[in-house]
Coordinates of C-alpha atoms in Angstrom, one line a residue:
M1 CA 6.7 -13.1 1.0
P2 CA 4.5 -10.8 3.1
R3 CA 1.1 -12.1 4.2
K4 CA -1.7 -10.4 2.4
G5 CA -3.8 -10.3 5.5
A6 CA -1.0 -8.4 7.3
T7 CA -0.9 -5.8 4.6
L8 CA -4.7 -5.4 4.8
E9 CA -4.6 -4.9 8.6
L10 CA -1.9 -2.3 8.3
A11 CA -3.9 -0.5 5.6
V12 CA -7.0 -0.5 7.8
L13 CA -5.0 1.0 10.7
G14 CA -3.6 3.7 8.4
L15 CA -7.1 4.7 7.2
L16 CA -8.6 4.6 10.6
Q17 CA -6.0 7.1 11.8
E18 CA -7.6 9.6 9.4
T19 CA -11.2 9.1 10.6
P20 CA -13.4 6.4 12.1
L21 CA -15.2 4.4 9.4
H22 CA -18.0 1.8 9.0
G23 CA -17.5 -1.4 7.0
Y24 CA -18.9 -0.2 3.7
E25 CA -16.8 3.0 3.5
L26 CA -13.7 1.2 4.8
R27 CA -14.0 -1.4 2.0
K28 CA -14.4 1.3 -0.6
R29 CA -11.3 3.2 0.5
L30 CA -9.2 0.0 0.9
N31 CA -10.0 -1.0 -2.7
L32 CA -8.8 2.4 -3.9
L33 CA -5.7 2.3 -1.7
L34 CA -4.5 -1.2 -2.2
G35 CA -5.0 -1.4 -6.0
W36 CA -5.2 -5.2 -6.0
T37 CA -6.3 -6.8 -9.2
R38 CA -9.3 -8.3 -7.4
L39 CA -11.7 -6.2 -5.4
L40 CA -11.5 -6.7 -1.6
S41 CA -14.5 -8.7 -0.5
Y42 CA -16.3 -8.5 2.8
G43 CA -15.3 -12.1 3.4
S44 CA -11.7 -10.9 3.6
L45 CA -12.4 -7.6 5.4
Y46 CA -14.5 -8.7 8.3
P47 CA -12.2 -11.6 9.5
A48 CA -9.3 -9.1 9.4
L49 CA -11.4 -6.7 11.5
K50 CA -12.1 -9.4 14.0
R51 CA -8.4 -10.3 14.3
M52 CA -7.7 -6.6 15.0
L53 CA -10.4 -6.3 17.6
R54 CA -8.9 -9.3 19.4
A55 CA -5.5 -7.7 19.2
G56 CA -6.8 -4.5 20.7
W57 CA -5.8 -2.4 17.8
I58 CA -9.4 -1.2 17.0
T59 CA -12.7 -0.8 18.7
E60 CA -16.3 -0.9 17.6
V61 CA -18.7 1.9 18.2
T62 CA -22.5 1.6 17.4
T63 CA -24.0 4.7 15.8
S64 CA -27.5 5.5 14.6
N65 CA -28.4 6.8 11.1
A66 CA -30.4 10.0 11.5
V67 CA -32.4 9.3 8.3
S68 CA -33.1 5.5 8.4
R69 CA -32.7 5.2 12.2
R70 CA -30.7 2.0 11.5
Q71 CA -27.8 1.3 13.7
R72 CA -24.4 0.6 12.2
I73 CA -20.9 -0.3 13.5
V74 CA -18.1 2.2 13.2
Y75 CA -14.5 1.2 13.7
Q76 CA -12.0 3.3 15.5
I77 CA -8.2 2.9 16.1
T78 CA -6.9 2.5 19.6
P79 CA -3.6 3.8 21.1
A80 CA -2.3 0.2 20.8
G81 CA -3.3 0.3 17.1
I82 CA -1.5 3.6 16.5
E83 CA 1.6 2.3 18.2
F84 CA 1.6 -0.9 16.1
F85 CA 1.0 1.0 12.9
T86 CA 3.8 3.5 13.6
S87 CA 6.2 0.6 14.3
E88 CA 5.3 -1.4 11.3
I89 CA 5.1 1.4 8.7
T90 CA 8.8 2.2 9.2
E91 CA 9.9 -1.3 8.3
A92 CA 11.9 -0.9 5.1
G93 CA 13.1 -4.5 4.4
P94 CA 12.4 -6.7 1.4
A95 CA 8.7 -7.3 2.4
A96 CA 8.1 -3.6 1.8
W97 CA 9.3 -3.8 -1.9
E98 CA 6.8 -6.5 -3.0
D99 CA 3.7 -6.0 -5.1
E100 CA 1.4 -7.0 -2.1
T101 CA 2.7 -4.2 0.2
F102 CA 4.5 -1.5 -1.8
N103 CA 1.3 0.5 -2.9
M104 CA 0.0 0.5 0.7
R105 CA 3.3 1.7 2.2
F106 CA 3.8 4.3 -0.5
A107 CA 0.3 5.7 0.3
F108 CA 1.5 6.3 3.8
F109 CA 4.9 7.7 3.0
S110 CA 4.0 11.0 4.7
R111 CA 4.3 9.2 8.0
T112 CA 7.8 8.0 7.5
D113 CA 11.2 9.8 7.3
A114 CA 13.3 10.3 4.2
T115 CA 15.7 7.4 5.1
V116 CA 12.8 4.9 5.2
R117 CA 11.3 6.2 2.0
L118 CA 14.6 6.0 0.1
R119 CA 15.3 2.4 1.3
I120 CA 11.8 1.3 0.1
L121 CA 12.0 3.1 -3.2
E122 CA 15.5 1.8 -3.9
G123 CA 14.6 -1.7 -2.9
R124 CA 11.5 -1.7 -5.1
R125 CA 13.5 -0.5 -8.1
S126 CA 16.1 -3.2 -7.5
R127 CA 13.4 -5.8 -7.3
L128 CA 11.9 -4.7 -10.6
Q129 CA 15.2 -4.5 -12.3
E130 CA 15.8 -8.2 -11.4
R131 CA 12.4 -9.0 -13.1
L132 CA 13.4 -7.1 -16.2
D133 CA 16.8 -8.9 -16.4
R134 CA 15.1 -12.3 -16.2
A135 CA 12.4 -11.4 -18.7
R136 CA 14.8 -10.0 -21.2
A137 CA 16.9 -13.1 -21.0
L138 CA 13.9 -15.2 -22.2
H139 CA 13.7 -14.5 -25.9
G140 CA 12.7 -16.6 -28.8
E141 CA 10.8 -19.1 -26.6
D142 CA 7.2 -17.8 -27.0
D143 CA 4.7 -17.7 -29.8
R144 CA 3.4 -14.4 -31.2
Y145 CA 0.8 -13.8 -28.5
L146 CA 3.0 -14.8 -25.6
S147 CA 5.7 -12.5 -26.9
E148 CA 3.3 -9.6 -27.1
L149 CA 2.2 -10.2 -23.5
R150 CA 5.8 -10.4 -22.4
R151 CA 6.6 -7.2 -24.2
H152 CA 3.6 -5.4 -22.7
S153 CA 4.7 -6.6 -19.2
I154 CA 8.3 -5.5 -19.7
E155 CA 7.2 -2.0 -20.9
S156 CA 5.0 -1.7 -17.8
V157 CA 7.9 -2.5 -15.4
E158 CA 10.2 -0.2 -17.3
R159 CA 7.8 2.7 -16.8
E160 CA 7.7 2.0 -13.1
V161 CA 11.5 1.8 -12.9
R162 CA 11.7 5.3 -14.5
W163 CA 9.0 6.6 -12.2
L164 CA 10.9 5.2 -9.1
T165 CA 14.2 6.7 -10.4
D166 CA 12.5 10.1 -10.6
L167 CA 11.1 9.7 -7.0
I168 CA 14.5 8.7 -5.7
E169 CA 16.2 11.6 -7.2
T170 CA 13.6 14.0 -5.8
E171 CA 13.9 12.5 -2.3
R172 CA 17.7 12.8 -2.4
S173 CA 17.5 16.4 -3.7
N174 CA 15.1 17.4 -0.9
S175 CA 17.3 15.8 1.7
D176 CA 20.4 17.7 0.3
R177 CA 18.5 21.0 0.2
T178 CA 17.2 20.8 3.8
G179 CA 20.4 19.2 5.1
S180 CA 18.4 16.9 7.4
R181 CA 16.1 14.0 7.4
T182 CA 12.4 14.7 7.0
T183 CA 10.5 14.3 10.3
P184 CA 7.7 11.7 10.0
V185 CA 4.1 13.0 10.4
K186 CA 2.7 12.1 13.7
P187 CA -0.5 10.1 13.5
R188 CA -3.7 11.8 14.3
A189 CA -7.0 10.1 14.8
A190 CA -9.0 12.8 12.9
A191 CA -6.4 14.0 10.3
K192 CA -8.1 15.0 7.1
R193 CA -5.8 13.4 4.6
R194 CA -6.6 11.4 1.5
T195 CA -4.4 8.8 -0.2
A196 CA -4.4 8.1 -3.9
P197 CA -4.2 4.6 -5.4
L198 CA -1.1 3.6 -7.2
A199 CA -1.2 1.1 -10.1
G200 CA 1.0 -1.9 -9.4
A201 CA 3.4 -3.3 -12.0
T202 CA 2.8 -6.5 -13.8
D203 CA 5.4 -9.2 -13.2
P204 CA 6.7 -10.1 -16.6
T205 CA 8.1 -13.5 -15.4

């Protein structure tokens, strides 16, 4: 099972490659990106930033607000941080398929090649199919409301499986059409890209 803090650190590095950010804006973008059921607190964010500062992946820069003249800290990614992110974001093993990490990795798919994307999408679909099989095997054991909750969860996972299947077919079609693997986007410190949140599936078990 992936460590939630590791997923948070990787998401921070991905966002900081787009532009330097101060804590408030970083937290806001992380909440949109990660799509966790509970909002990310500053109590989780700032310890993660301190770990990343010690690791040398980010730096702090003090800036002044022209209106209020108050100083604030802006976080920037370092070359070491870019190197670490680039290495980690291409990991396509089981940890990349889990609820804690899939949304974040999907948001940065433009920085990976087609082979990595397909492995993650297929792994995620396989993991969800296992959940469906287990949930469907448990019938007649719940009261009315538990049964409704289970049905709702199963339908949510079925929708994500269909969505993943469409994405997989599109990735394969694009690869066949170009006849080569997609080249990953090189990270740029000031790239003006935005990522959209993706709703995670509910585990029906």
